[in-house]
PDB file of C-alpha atoms and ligand atoms in Angstrom:
ATOM      1  CA  MET A   1      -0.019   3.600  26.996  1.00 44.00           C
ATOM      2  CA  ASP A   2      -3.150   5.588  26.328  1.00 45.00           C
ATOM      3  CA  GLY A   3      -5.294   5.142  29.408  1.00 43.00           C
ATOM      4  CA  GLY A   4      -7.033   8.360  28.232  1.00 46.00           C
ATOM      5  CA  ASN A   5     -10.738   8.838  28.278  1.00 46.00           C
ATOM      6  CA  HIS A   6     -11.863   5.548  29.746  1.00 49.00           C
ATOM      7  CA  SER A   7      -9.567   5.417  32.715  1.00 58.00           C
ATOM      8  CA  ILE A   8      -8.648   7.726  35.556  1.00 78.00           C
ATOM      9  CA  VAL A   9      -6.171   5.353  37.177  1.00 83.00           C
ATOM     10  CA  SER A  10      -2.632   6.332  36.221  1.00 85.00           C
ATOM     11  CA  GLU A  11      -0.791   4.146  38.696  1.00 88.00           C
ATOM     12  CA  PHE A  12      -1.317   1.043  40.794  1.00 91.00           C
ATOM     13  CA  VAL A  13      -0.329   0.455  44.386  1.00 90.00           C
ATOM     14  CA  PHE A  14       1.129  -2.849  45.541  1.00 90.00           C
ATOM     15  CA  LEU A  15       0.489  -4.129  49.027  1.00 87.00           C
ATOM     16  CA  GLY A  16       3.618  -6.237  48.763  1.00 83.00           C
ATOM     17  CA  LEU A  17       4.287  -9.645  50.169  1.00 80.00           C
ATOM     18  CA  THR A  18       4.035  -9.060  53.868  1.00 81.00           C
ATOM     19  CA  GLN A  19       3.997  -6.380  56.581  1.00 81.00           C
ATOM     20  CA  SER A  20       6.362  -8.207  58.876  1.00 85.00           C
ATOM     21  CA  TRP A  21       9.762  -6.524  59.122  1.00 86.00           C
ATOM     22  CA  GLU A  22      11.619  -9.781  59.763  1.00 89.00           C
ATOM     23  CA  ILE A  23      10.099 -11.572  56.785  1.00 87.00           C
ATOM     24  CA  GLN A  24      10.827  -8.553  54.602  1.00 89.00           C
ATOM     25  CA  LEU A  25      14.463  -8.653  55.638  1.00 91.00           C
ATOM     26  CA  LEU A  26      14.590 -12.365  54.950  1.00 91.00           C
ATOM     27  CA  LEU A  27      12.995 -11.807  51.538  1.00 90.00           C
ATOM     28  CA  LEU A  28      15.444  -9.028  50.762  1.00 92.00           C
ATOM     29  CA  VAL A  29      18.435 -11.282  51.398  1.00 93.00           C
ATOM     30  CA  PHE A  30      16.898 -14.371  49.806  1.00 91.00           C
ATOM     31  CA  SER A  31      15.670 -12.592  46.654  1.00 92.00           C
ATOM     32  CA  SER A  32      18.786 -10.506  46.121  1.00 94.00           C
ATOM     33  CA  VAL A  33      21.047 -13.527  46.423  1.00 94.00           C
ATOM     34  CA  LEU A  34      18.866 -15.637  44.131  1.00 92.00           C
ATOM     35  CA  TYR A  35      18.554 -12.802  41.625  1.00 93.00           C
ATOM     36  CA  ALA A  36      22.310 -12.257  41.476  1.00 94.00           C
ATOM     37  CA  ALA A  37      22.885 -16.006  41.236  1.00 92.00           C
ATOM     38  CA  SER A  38      20.321 -16.409  38.421  1.00 92.00           C
ATOM     39  CA  MET A  39      21.808 -13.579  36.394  1.00 94.00           C
ATOM     40  CA  THR A  40      25.338 -14.942  36.843  1.00 92.00           C
ATOM     41  CA  GLY A  41      24.444 -18.590  36.268  1.00 91.00           C
ATOM     42  CA  ASN A  42      22.360 -17.997  33.168  1.00 93.00           C
ATOM     43  CA  THR A  43      24.904 -15.586  31.697  1.00 93.00           C
ATOM     44  CA  ILE A  44      27.598 -18.227  32.210  1.00 90.00           C
ATOM     45  CA  ILE A  45      25.524 -20.841  30.375  1.00 90.00           C
ATOM     46  CA  VAL A  46      24.823 -18.526  27.416  1.00 92.00           C
ATOM     47  CA  PHE A  47      28.510 -17.567  27.328  1.00 91.00           C
ATOM     48  CA  PHE A  48      29.862 -21.129  27.379  1.00 88.00           C
ATOM     49  CA  VAL A  49      27.405 -22.577  24.915  1.00 89.00           C
ATOM     50  CA  THR A  50      27.955 -19.813  22.377  1.00 91.00           C
ATOM     51  CA  THR A  51      31.752 -19.737  22.695  1.00 90.00           C
ATOM     52  CA  ASP A  52      32.688 -23.392  23.207  1.00 86.00           C
ATOM     53  CA  PRO A  53      32.462 -25.487  20.002  1.00 86.00           C
ATOM     54  CA  HIS A  54      32.230 -28.666  22.136  1.00 83.00           C
ATOM     55  CA  LEU A  55      28.803 -27.482  23.237  1.00 83.00           C
ATOM     56  CA  HIS A  56      27.455 -26.746  19.774  1.00 87.00           C
ATOM     57  CA  SER A  57      24.647 -29.293  19.761  1.00 88.00           C
ATOM     58  CA  PRO A  58      20.861 -28.912  19.669  1.00 91.00           C
ATOM     59  CA  MET A  59      20.524 -29.797  23.346  1.00 88.00           C
ATOM     60  CA  TYR A  60      22.914 -27.069  24.459  1.00 90.00           C
ATOM     61  CA  PHE A  61      21.550 -24.512  22.028  1.00 92.00           C
ATOM     62  CA  LEU A  62      18.083 -25.042  23.480  1.00 92.00           C
ATOM     63  CA  LEU A  63      19.495 -24.897  26.990  1.00 90.00           C
ATOM     64  CA  ALA A  64      21.313 -21.628  26.245  1.00 93.00           C
ATOM     65  CA  ASN A  65      18.163 -20.186  24.775  1.00 94.00           C
ATOM     66  CA  LEU A  66      16.262 -21.183  27.901  1.00 92.00           C
ATOM     67  CA  SER A  67      18.920 -19.444  29.983  1.00 93.00           C
ATOM     68  CA  PHE A  68      18.638 -16.368  27.803  1.00 95.00           C
ATOM     69  CA  VAL A  69      14.890 -16.261  28.423  1.00 94.00           C
ATOM     70  CA  ASP A  70      15.506 -16.865  32.127  1.00 92.00           C
ATOM     71  CA  LEU A  71      17.609 -13.695  32.229  1.00 94.00           C
ATOM     72  CA  GLY A  72      14.441 -11.893  31.204  1.00 93.00           C
ATOM     73  CA  ALA A  73      12.213 -13.987  33.440  1.00 89.00           C
ATOM     74  CA  CYS A  74      14.023 -13.051  36.619  1.00 89.00           C
ATOM     75  CA  SER A  75      14.262  -9.398  35.598  1.00 92.00           C
ATOM     76  CA  THR A  76      10.572  -8.706  34.935  1.00 91.00           C
ATOM     77  CA  THR A  77       9.332  -8.715  38.516  1.00 88.00           C
ATOM     78  CA  SER A  78      12.059  -9.316  41.080  1.00 89.00           C
ATOM     79  CA  PRO A  79      14.196  -6.144  40.763  1.00 91.00           C
ATOM     80  CA  LYS A  80      11.063  -4.034  41.283  1.00 91.00           C
ATOM     81  CA  MET A  81       9.976  -6.292  44.136  1.00 90.00           C
ATOM     82  CA  ILE A  82      13.377  -6.015  45.847  1.00 90.00           C
ATOM     83  CA  TYR A  83      13.447  -2.250  45.327  1.00 91.00           C
ATOM     84  CA  ASP A  84       9.940  -1.956  46.794  1.00 89.00           C
ATOM     85  CA  LEU A  85      10.425  -4.215  49.811  1.00 87.00           C
ATOM     86  CA  PHE A  86      11.102  -1.519  52.398  1.00 86.00           C
ATOM     87  CA  ARG A  87       9.177   1.273  50.727  1.00 87.00           C
ATOM     88  CA  LYS A  88       5.953   2.342  52.371  1.00 85.00           C
ATOM     89  CA  HIS A  89       4.311   3.403  49.150  1.00 88.00           C
ATOM     90  CA  LYS A  90       4.884   0.806  46.429  1.00 90.00           C
ATOM     91  CA  VAL A  91       3.586   2.167  43.129  1.00 92.00           C
ATOM     92  CA  ILE A  92       3.812   1.230  39.486  1.00 93.00           C
ATOM     93  CA  SER A  93       2.604   3.325  36.569  1.00 92.00           C
ATOM     94  CA  PHE A  94      -0.215   2.113  34.361  1.00 90.00           C
ATOM     95  CA  GLY A  95       2.235   1.580  31.496  1.00 90.00           C
ATOM     96  CA  GLY A  96       4.716  -0.188  33.785  1.00 92.00           C
ATOM     97  CA  CYS A  97       1.971  -2.515  34.900  1.00 92.00           C
ATOM     98  CA  ILE A  98       0.994  -3.354  31.314  1.00 91.00           C
ATOM     99  CA  ALA A  99       4.666  -3.855  30.438  1.00 93.00           C
ATOM    100  CA  GLN A 100       5.095  -6.294  33.342  1.00 93.00           C
ATOM    101  CA  ILE A 101       2.097  -8.340  32.233  1.00 92.00           C
ATOM    102  CA  PHE A 102       3.356  -8.315  28.650  1.00 94.00           C
ATOM    103  CA  PHE A 103       6.844  -9.547  29.526  1.00 94.00           C
ATOM    104  CA  ILE A 104       5.635 -12.121  32.050  1.00 91.00           C
ATOM    105  CA  HIS A 105       3.466 -13.733  29.393  1.00 91.00           C
ATOM    106  CA  VAL A 106       6.072 -13.524  26.610  1.00 94.00           C
ATOM    107  CA  VAL A 107       8.673 -15.144  28.826  1.00 93.00           C
ATOM    108  CA  GLY A 108       6.218 -17.749  30.093  1.00 90.00           C
ATOM    109  CA  GLY A 109       5.068 -18.643  26.578  1.00 91.00           C
ATOM    110  CA  VAL A 110       8.621 -18.889  25.221  1.00 94.00           C
ATOM    111  CA  GLU A 111       9.711 -21.070  28.144  1.00 90.00           C
ATOM    112  CA  MET A 112       6.772 -23.385  27.675  1.00 89.00           C
ATOM    113  CA  VAL A 113       7.641 -24.031  24.028  1.00 91.00           C
ATOM    114  CA  LEU A 114      11.360 -24.319  24.781  1.00 92.00           C
ATOM    115  CA  LEU A 115      10.782 -26.870  27.540  1.00 88.00           C
ATOM    116  CA  THR A 116       8.611 -28.855  25.139  1.00 89.00           C
ATOM    117  CA  ALA A 117      11.314 -28.607  22.464  1.00 91.00           C
ATOM    118  CA  MET A 118      13.896 -29.801  24.974  1.00 89.00           C
ATOM    119  CA  ALA A 119      11.727 -32.777  25.862  1.00 87.00           C
ATOM    120  CA  PHE A 120      11.305 -33.538  22.149  1.00 88.00           C
ATOM    121  CA  ASP A 121      15.070 -33.274  21.697  1.00 90.00           C
ATOM    122  CA  ARG A 122      15.654 -35.841  24.472  1.00 85.00           C
ATOM    123  CA  TYR A 123      12.893 -38.029  23.038  1.00 85.00           C
ATOM    124  CA  VAL A 124      14.644 -38.115  19.636  1.00 89.00           C
ATOM    125  CA  ALA A 125      18.082 -38.607  21.203  1.00 86.00           C
ATOM    126  CA  ILE A 126      16.925 -41.549  23.294  1.00 82.00           C
ATOM    127  CA  CYS A 127      14.211 -43.169  21.205  1.00 82.00           C
ATOM    128  CA  LYS A 128      15.564 -42.494  17.691  1.00 85.00           C
ATOM    129  CA  PRO A 129      19.317 -42.073  18.193  1.00 86.00           C
ATOM    130  CA  LEU A 130      20.221 -42.982  14.590  1.00 90.00           C
ATOM    131  CA  HIS A 131      18.071 -40.189  13.206  1.00 92.00           C
ATOM    132  CA  TYR A 132      19.021 -37.618  15.807  1.00 92.00           C
ATOM    133  CA  LEU A 133      21.187 -35.435  13.586  1.00 91.00           C
ATOM    134  CA  THR A 134      18.724 -35.448  10.711  1.00 93.00           C
ATOM    135  CA  ILE A 135      15.679 -34.711  12.857  1.00 93.00           C
ATOM    136  CA  MET A 136      17.282 -32.151  15.176  1.00 92.00           C
ATOM    137  CA  SER A 137      18.940 -30.267  12.310  1.00 92.00           C
ATOM    138  CA  PRO A 138      19.981 -26.618  12.708  1.00 91.00           C
ATOM    139  CA  GLN A 139      16.859 -25.667  10.733  1.00 93.00           C
ATOM    140  CA  MET A 140      14.720 -27.571  13.219  1.00 93.00           C
ATOM    141  CA  CYS A 141      16.325 -25.703  16.125  1.00 94.00           C
ATOM    142  CA  ILE A 142      15.696 -22.363  14.422  1.00 95.00           C
ATOM    143  CA  LEU A 143      12.126 -23.450  13.761  1.00 95.00           C
ATOM    144  CA  PHE A 144      11.610 -24.293  17.447  1.00 95.00           C
ATOM    145  CA  LEU A 145      13.073 -20.936  18.437  1.00 96.00           C
ATOM    146  CA  ALA A 146      10.954 -18.992  15.995  1.00 97.00           C
ATOM    147  CA  ALA A 147       7.877 -20.907  17.126  1.00 95.00           C
ATOM    148  CA  ALA A 148       8.682 -20.238  20.778  1.00 95.00           C
ATOM    149  CA  TRP A 149       9.030 -16.456  20.317  1.00 97.00           C
ATOM    150  CA  ALA A 150       6.059 -16.195  17.976  1.00 96.00           C
ATOM    151  CA  PHE A 151       3.928 -18.159  20.402  1.00 94.00           C
ATOM    152  CA  GLY A 152       5.072 -16.121  23.404  1.00 94.00           C
ATOM    153  CA  ILE A 153       4.473 -12.763  21.754  1.00 96.00           C
ATOM    154  CA  ILE A 154       1.110 -13.671  20.223  1.00 94.00           C
ATOM    155  CA  HIS A 155      -0.107 -15.224  23.469  1.00 91.00           C
ATOM    156  CA  SER A 156       0.964 -12.132  25.387  1.00 92.00           C
ATOM    157  CA  LEU A 157      -0.634  -9.649  22.974  1.00 93.00           C
ATOM    158  CA  PHE A 158      -3.801 -11.684  23.209  1.00 89.00           C
ATOM    159  CA  GLN A 159      -3.755 -11.342  27.005  1.00 87.00           C
ATOM    160  CA  LEU A 160      -3.272  -7.587  26.660  1.00 89.00           C
ATOM    161  CA  THR A 161      -6.327  -7.205  24.455  1.00 87.00           C
ATOM    162  CA  PHE A 162      -8.323  -8.237  27.521  1.00 80.00           C
ATOM    163  CA  ILE A 163      -7.215  -5.210  29.517  1.00 83.00           C
ATOM    164  CA  VAL A 164      -6.364  -2.261  27.278  1.00 79.00           C
ATOM    165  CA  ASN A 165      -9.971  -1.188  26.950  1.00 81.00           C
ATOM    166  CA  LEU A 166     -11.103  -1.908  30.491  1.00 84.00           C
ATOM    167  CA  PRO A 167     -12.380   1.032  32.527  1.00 86.00           C
ATOM    168  CA  PHE A 168     -10.205   1.565  35.621  1.00 86.00           C
ATOM    169  CA  CYS A 169     -12.135   4.212  37.480  1.00 84.00           C
ATOM    170  CA  GLY A 170     -10.682   4.313  40.972  1.00 82.00           C
ATOM    171  CA  PRO A 171      -9.706   1.151  42.835  1.00 85.00           C
ATOM    172  CA  ASN A 172      -5.993   0.710  42.247  1.00 87.00           C
ATOM    173  CA  VAL A 173      -4.652  -1.426  45.086  1.00 89.00           C
ATOM    174  CA  LEU A 174      -3.205  -4.783  44.101  1.00 87.00           C
ATOM    175  CA  ASP A 175      -2.607  -7.256  46.892  1.00 85.00           C
ATOM    176  CA  SER A 176       0.558  -8.485  45.221  1.00 85.00           C
ATOM    177  CA  PHE A 177       4.136  -7.464  44.443  1.00 87.00           C
ATOM    178  CA  TYR A 178       3.732  -7.378  40.674  1.00 89.00           C
ATOM    179  CA  CYS A 179       0.980  -6.814  38.133  1.00 90.00           C
ATOM    180  CA  ASP A 180      -0.745 -10.040  37.384  1.00 82.00           C
ATOM    181  CA  LEU A 181      -3.733 -10.389  35.158  1.00 83.00           C
ATOM    182  CA  PRO A 182      -6.198 -12.174  37.456  1.00 81.00           C
ATOM    183  CA  ARG A 183      -5.851  -9.526  40.181  1.00 83.00           C
ATOM    184  CA  LEU A 184      -5.799  -6.589  37.787  1.00 87.00           C
ATOM    185  CA  LEU A 185      -9.059  -7.674  36.177  1.00 86.00           C
ATOM    186  CA  ARG A 186     -10.791  -7.499  39.541  1.00 85.00           C
ATOM    187  CA  LEU A 187      -9.956  -3.788  39.772  1.00 87.00           C
ATOM    188  CA  ALA A 188     -11.827  -2.851  36.606  1.00 85.00           C
ATOM    189  CA  CYS A 189     -15.093  -0.984  37.022  1.00 84.00           C
ATOM    190  CA  MET A 190     -17.217  -3.473  35.190  1.00 81.00           C
ATOM    191  CA  ASP A 191     -18.160  -7.074  35.498  1.00 81.00           C
ATOM    192  CA  THR A 192     -15.057  -8.965  34.388  1.00 77.00           C
ATOM    193  CA  TYR A 193     -16.272 -12.421  35.245  1.00 82.00           C
ATOM    194  CA  ARG A 194     -16.166 -13.504  31.607  1.00 83.00           C
ATOM    195  CA  LEU A 195     -12.764 -11.963  31.075  1.00 83.00           C
ATOM    196  CA  GLN A 196     -11.429 -13.740  34.145  1.00 81.00           C
ATOM    197  CA  PHE A 197     -12.782 -16.930  32.714  1.00 82.00           C
ATOM    198  CA  MET A 198     -11.051 -16.201  29.375  1.00 81.00           C
ATOM    199  CA  VAL A 199      -7.740 -15.599  31.134  1.00 81.00           C
ATOM    200  CA  THR A 200      -8.086 -18.850  32.995  1.00 80.00           C
ATOM    201  CA  VAL A 201      -8.895 -20.676  29.788  1.00 80.00           C
ATOM    202  CA  ASN A 202      -6.061 -19.037  27.917  1.00 80.00           C
ATOM    203  CA  SER A 203      -3.178 -19.213  30.391  1.00 79.00           C
ATOM    204  CA  GLY A 204      -4.395 -22.072  32.510  1.00 77.00           C
ATOM    205  CA  PHE A 205      -5.223 -24.498  29.777  1.00 79.00           C
ATOM    206  CA  LEU A 206      -2.135 -23.618  27.747  1.00 81.00           C
ATOM    207  CA  CYS A 207      -0.162 -24.496  30.806  1.00 82.00           C
ATOM    208  CA  VAL A 208      -2.026 -27.725  31.476  1.00 84.00           C
ATOM    209  CA  GLY A 209      -1.927 -28.591  27.758  1.00 85.00           C
ATOM    210  CA  SER A 210       1.816 -28.254  27.383  1.00 84.00           C
ATOM    211  CA  LEU A 211       2.355 -30.036  30.677  1.00 85.00           C
ATOM    212  CA  ILE A 212       0.384 -32.997  29.312  1.00 88.00           C
ATOM    213  CA  ILE A 213       2.464 -33.005  26.092  1.00 85.00           C
ATOM    214  CA  LEU A 214       5.611 -32.943  28.210  1.00 86.00           C
ATOM    215  CA  LEU A 215       4.428 -35.766  30.437  1.00 86.00           C
ATOM    216  CA  ILE A 216       3.528 -37.903  27.422  1.00 87.00           C
ATOM    217  CA  SER A 217       6.960 -37.408  25.897  1.00 83.00           C
ATOM    218  CA  TYR A 218       8.609 -38.261  29.217  1.00 84.00           C
ATOM    219  CA  ILE A 219       6.517 -41.421  29.484  1.00 86.00           C
ATOM    220  CA  PHE A 220       7.581 -42.405  25.948  1.00 83.00           C
ATOM    221  CA  ILE A 221      11.208 -41.833  26.870  1.00 82.00           C
ATOM    222  CA  LEU A 222      10.961 -43.753  30.145  1.00 82.00           C
ATOM    223  CA  PHE A 223       9.261 -46.614  28.342  1.00 81.00           C
ATOM    224  CA  THR A 224      11.997 -46.749  25.691  1.00 80.00           C
ATOM    225  CA  VAL A 225      14.748 -46.571  28.285  1.00 77.00           C
ATOM    226  CA  TRP A 226      13.092 -49.325  30.271  1.00 76.00           C
ATOM    227  CA  LYS A 227      12.721 -51.551  27.165  1.00 76.00           C
ATOM    228  CA  HIS A 228      16.314 -51.201  25.951  1.00 72.00           C
ATOM    229  CA  SER A 229      17.773 -50.994  29.399  1.00 65.00           C
ATOM    230  CA  SER A 230      21.527 -50.746  28.863  1.00 61.00           C
ATOM    231  CA  GLY A 231      24.557 -48.687  29.909  1.00 59.00           C
ATOM    232  CA  GLY A 232      23.166 -45.454  28.523  1.00 59.00           C
ATOM    233  CA  SER A 233      19.949 -45.611  30.462  1.00 65.00           C
ATOM    234  CA  PHE A 234      21.351 -44.246  33.695  1.00 69.00           C
ATOM    235  CA  LYS A 235      22.608 -41.119  31.969  1.00 69.00           C
ATOM    236  CA  ALA A 236      19.272 -40.753  30.179  1.00 70.00           C
ATOM    237  CA  LEU A 237      17.407 -41.042  33.471  1.00 75.00           C
ATOM    238  CA  SER A 238      19.592 -38.478  35.161  1.00 74.00           C
ATOM    239  CA  THR A 239      19.051 -35.997  32.311  1.00 74.00           C
ATOM    240  CA  LEU A 240      15.333 -36.697  32.446  1.00 78.00           C
ATOM    241  CA  SER A 241      15.076 -36.171  36.159  1.00 80.00           C
ATOM    242  CA  ALA A 242      16.777 -32.783  35.688  1.00 78.00           C
ATOM    243  CA  HIS A 243      14.182 -31.853  33.070  1.00 79.00           C
ATOM    244  CA  ILE A 244      11.300 -33.040  35.181  1.00 82.00           C
ATOM    245  CA  THR A 245      12.491 -31.021  38.189  1.00 82.00           C
ATOM    246  CA  VAL A 246      12.693 -27.832  36.105  1.00 80.00           C
ATOM    247  CA  VAL A 247       9.287 -28.498  34.560  1.00 82.00           C
ATOM    248  CA  PHE A 248       7.759 -29.102  37.969  1.00 82.00           C
ATOM    249  CA  PHE A 249       9.098 -25.844  39.406  1.00 81.00           C
ATOM    250  CA  PHE A 250       8.033 -23.876  36.363  1.00 80.00           C
ATOM    251  CA  PHE A 251       4.572 -25.317  35.771  1.00 81.00           C
ATOM    252  CA  GLY A 252       3.524 -26.053  39.337  1.00 79.00           C
ATOM    253  CA  PRO A 253       3.193 -22.448  40.576  1.00 79.00           C
ATOM    254  CA  THR A 254       1.980 -21.088  37.216  1.00 79.00           C
ATOM    255  CA  MET A 255      -0.760 -23.660  37.010  1.00 77.00           C
ATOM    256  CA  PHE A 256      -1.865 -22.971  40.537  1.00 75.00           C
ATOM    257  CA  ILE A 257      -2.004 -19.204  39.976  1.00 75.00           C
ATOM    258  CA  TYR A 258      -4.081 -19.430  36.820  1.00 72.00           C
ATOM    259  CA  THR A 259      -6.387 -22.363  37.330  1.00 70.00           C
ATOM    260  CA  TRP A 260      -7.116 -22.488  41.047  1.00 67.00           C
ATOM    261  CA  PRO A 261     -10.579 -20.935  41.327  1.00 59.00           C
ATOM    262  CA  HIS A 262     -10.309 -19.468  44.833  1.00 59.00           C
ATOM    263  CA  PRO A 263      -6.691 -18.768  45.577  1.00 56.00           C
ATOM    264  CA  SER A 264      -5.811 -17.862  49.101  1.00 61.00           C
ATOM    265  CA  SER A 265      -3.889 -14.718  48.482  1.00 66.00           C
ATOM    266  CA  GLN A 266      -0.839 -15.428  50.681  1.00 72.00           C
ATOM    267  CA  MET A 267      -0.261 -18.808  49.055  1.00 74.00           C
ATOM    268  CA  ASP A 268      -0.649 -17.238  45.637  1.00 76.00           C
ATOM    269  CA  LYS A 269       1.935 -14.589  46.321  1.00 79.00           C
ATOM    270  CA  PHE A 270       4.579 -16.962  47.593  1.00 79.00           C
ATOM    271  CA  LEU A 271       4.040 -19.284  44.646  1.00 80.00           C
ATOM    272  CA  ALA A 272       4.480 -16.290  42.344  1.00 81.00           C
ATOM    273  CA  LEU A 273       7.681 -15.502  44.192  1.00 82.00           C
ATOM    274  CA  SER A 274       8.897 -18.988  43.417  1.00 80.00           C
ATOM    275  CA  ASP A 275       8.245 -18.396  39.699  1.00 80.00           C
ATOM    276  CA  ALA A 276       9.913 -15.001  39.854  1.00 82.00           C
ATOM    277  CA  VAL A 277      13.150 -15.844  41.619  1.00 83.00           C
ATOM    278  CA  LEU A 278      13.482 -19.564  42.193  1.00 85.00           C
ATOM    279  CA  SER A 279      12.723 -21.128  38.837  1.00 85.00           C
ATOM    280  CA  PRO A 280      15.147 -18.950  36.769  1.00 87.00           C
ATOM    281  CA  PHE A 281      17.821 -19.824  39.318  1.00 87.00           C
ATOM    282  CA  LEU A 282      17.181 -23.572  39.219  1.00 85.00           C
ATOM    283  CA  ASN A 283      17.828 -24.022  35.493  1.00 80.00           C
ATOM    284  CA  PRO A 284      21.545 -23.267  35.620  1.00 78.00           C
ATOM    285  CA  VAL A 285      21.955 -25.153  38.883  1.00 81.00           C
ATOM    286  CA  ILE A 286      20.152 -28.266  37.744  1.00 79.00           C
ATOM    287  CA  TYR A 287      21.512 -28.426  34.224  1.00 72.00           C
ATOM    288  CA  THR A 288      25.014 -27.118  34.722  1.00 70.00           C
ATOM    289  CA  PHE A 289      26.341 -28.444  37.929  1.00 65.00           C
ATOM    290  CA  ARG A 290      25.135 -31.949  37.217  1.00 67.00           C
ATOM    291  CA  ASN A 291      26.411 -31.936  33.671  1.00 73.00           C
ATOM    292  CA  LYS A 292      29.859 -33.339  32.858  1.00 76.00           C
ATOM    293  CA  GLU A 293      30.241 -31.611  29.491  1.00 77.00           C
ATOM    294  CA  MET A 294      29.275 -28.265  30.930  1.00 78.00           C
ATOM    295  CA  LYS A 295      31.788 -28.673  33.764  1.00 79.00           C
ATOM    296  CA  ALA A 296      34.456 -29.749  31.274  1.00 82.00           C
ATOM    297  CA  ALA A 297      33.749 -26.635  29.211  1.00 80.00           C
ATOM    298  CA  MET A 298      34.226 -24.453  32.279  1.00 78.00           C
ATOM    299  CA  LYS A 299      37.501 -26.172  33.140  1.00 82.00           C
ATOM    300  CA  ARG A 300      38.718 -25.701  29.562  1.00 82.00           C
ATOM    301  CA  SER A 301      38.056 -21.982  29.534  1.00 76.00           C
ATOM    302  CA  PHE A 302      39.480 -21.595  33.011  1.00 77.00           C
ATOM    303  CA  ARG A 303      42.693 -23.263  31.849  1.00 81.00           C
ATOM    304  CA  LEU A 304      42.705 -21.053  28.757  1.00 77.00           C
ATOM    305  CA  LEU A 305      42.398 -17.999  30.959  1.00 74.00           C
ATOM    306  CA  VAL A 306      45.267 -19.125  33.210  1.00 78.00           C
ATOM    307  CA  ASN A 307      47.512 -19.845  30.195  1.00 78.00           C
ATOM    308  CA  PHE A 308      46.592 -16.527  28.674  1.00 73.00           C
ATOM    309  CA  ARG A 309      47.627 -14.719  31.804  1.00 71.00           C
ATOM    310  CA  LYS A 310      50.909 -16.643  31.958  1.00 72.00           C
ATOM    311  CA  ILE A 311      51.727 -15.576  28.383  1.00 71.00           C
ATOM    312  CA  SER A 312      50.817 -11.935  28.776  1.00 65.00           C
TER     313      SER A 312
HETATM  314  C1  NAG B   1      19.703 -20.310  20.444  1.00 96.44           C
HETATM  315  O1  NAG B   1      19.697 -21.336  19.480  1.00 96.44           O
HETATM  316  C2  NAG B   1      20.260 -20.952  18.233  1.00 96.44           C
HETATM  317  C3  NAG B   1      20.002 -22.016  17.176  1.00 96.44           C
HETATM  318  O2  NAG B   1      19.908 -23.290  17.671  1.00 96.44           O
HETATM  319  C4  NAG B   1      21.723 -20.683  18.433  1.00 96.44           C
HETATM  320  O3  NAG B   1      22.341 -20.353  17.192  1.00 96.44           O
HETATM  321  C5  NAG B   1      21.857 -19.530  19.406  1.00 96.44           C
HETATM  322  O4  NAG B   1      23.225 -19.309  19.694  1.00 96.44           O
HETATM  323  C6  NAG B   1      21.118 -19.820  20.702  1.00 96.44           C
HETATM  324  N1  NAG B   1      21.051 -18.614  21.492  1.00 96.44           N
HETATM  325  C7  NAG B   1      21.716 -18.465  22.632  1.00 96.44           C
HETATM  326  C8  NAG B   1      21.503 -17.185  23.374  1.00 96.44           C
HETATM  327  O5  NAG B   1      22.449 -19.300  23.061  1.00 96.44           O
END
């Protein structure tokens, strides 16, 4: 990254989450366990969905893609945060900081579109079951995926255009554990009020906008389920409640971070922690361990493994 002639800051210093030794220890254990669990859980989902033909359906493909993105989501900020926890001097290079912002926004953008696609998928499955296979065709899934990645990358590049030309002339202390745009803008040696406003408009309203689309599709689904209340409705409701929980944990903190005008910084940091380690962990837990087909797939491959070992 060419910070060159308009910038003398080559690295940023994080203040971290807290000074308290006990809380740091607690965070170390909590974050390491959640990080390991997220990586394992999401890898398992990607593995089962891609290898087990019983799970080759649009819903599972979208789920596996969400897990794939979650592998990236939990790796952008938490390994660095865990590594930094007990270090006195927590630094990140200018390029590292830009890279973190880039990946956070790519991953966030992709997840937003994928969650919307997953809600659309459930909407079609429940409200238009006869047309499900024609509407959610493989081409449609590819289209959703392409749209998700294109959206994530374009959104993220757009965010970066706000900062690459900013003058960073000295202040380099971020009261955070990762590089986030709102805080970074405040370090620039010029009036960034308008830029801060742009970031809020861009990330905040995108977030609120897709949340509204999601809520509308959930209301449609609930309404349909309620109208044709039959045997299938319980299963539909349980799937829906899983989706809504994931959406709540993903959008809640993000929305707060980007749209709350005067964030109290402690609150902000712990909400960001929830986005960094908790939400990537919840997807596998919520979708997998409550899902009969997923559990059946695991049992099948476990049995296969046992048989394989008996033969060899
Ligand atoms: C993502 O979805 C596509 C198409 O629906 C599927 O072919 C692919 O295997 C999925 N990716 C992962 C990592 O599961």
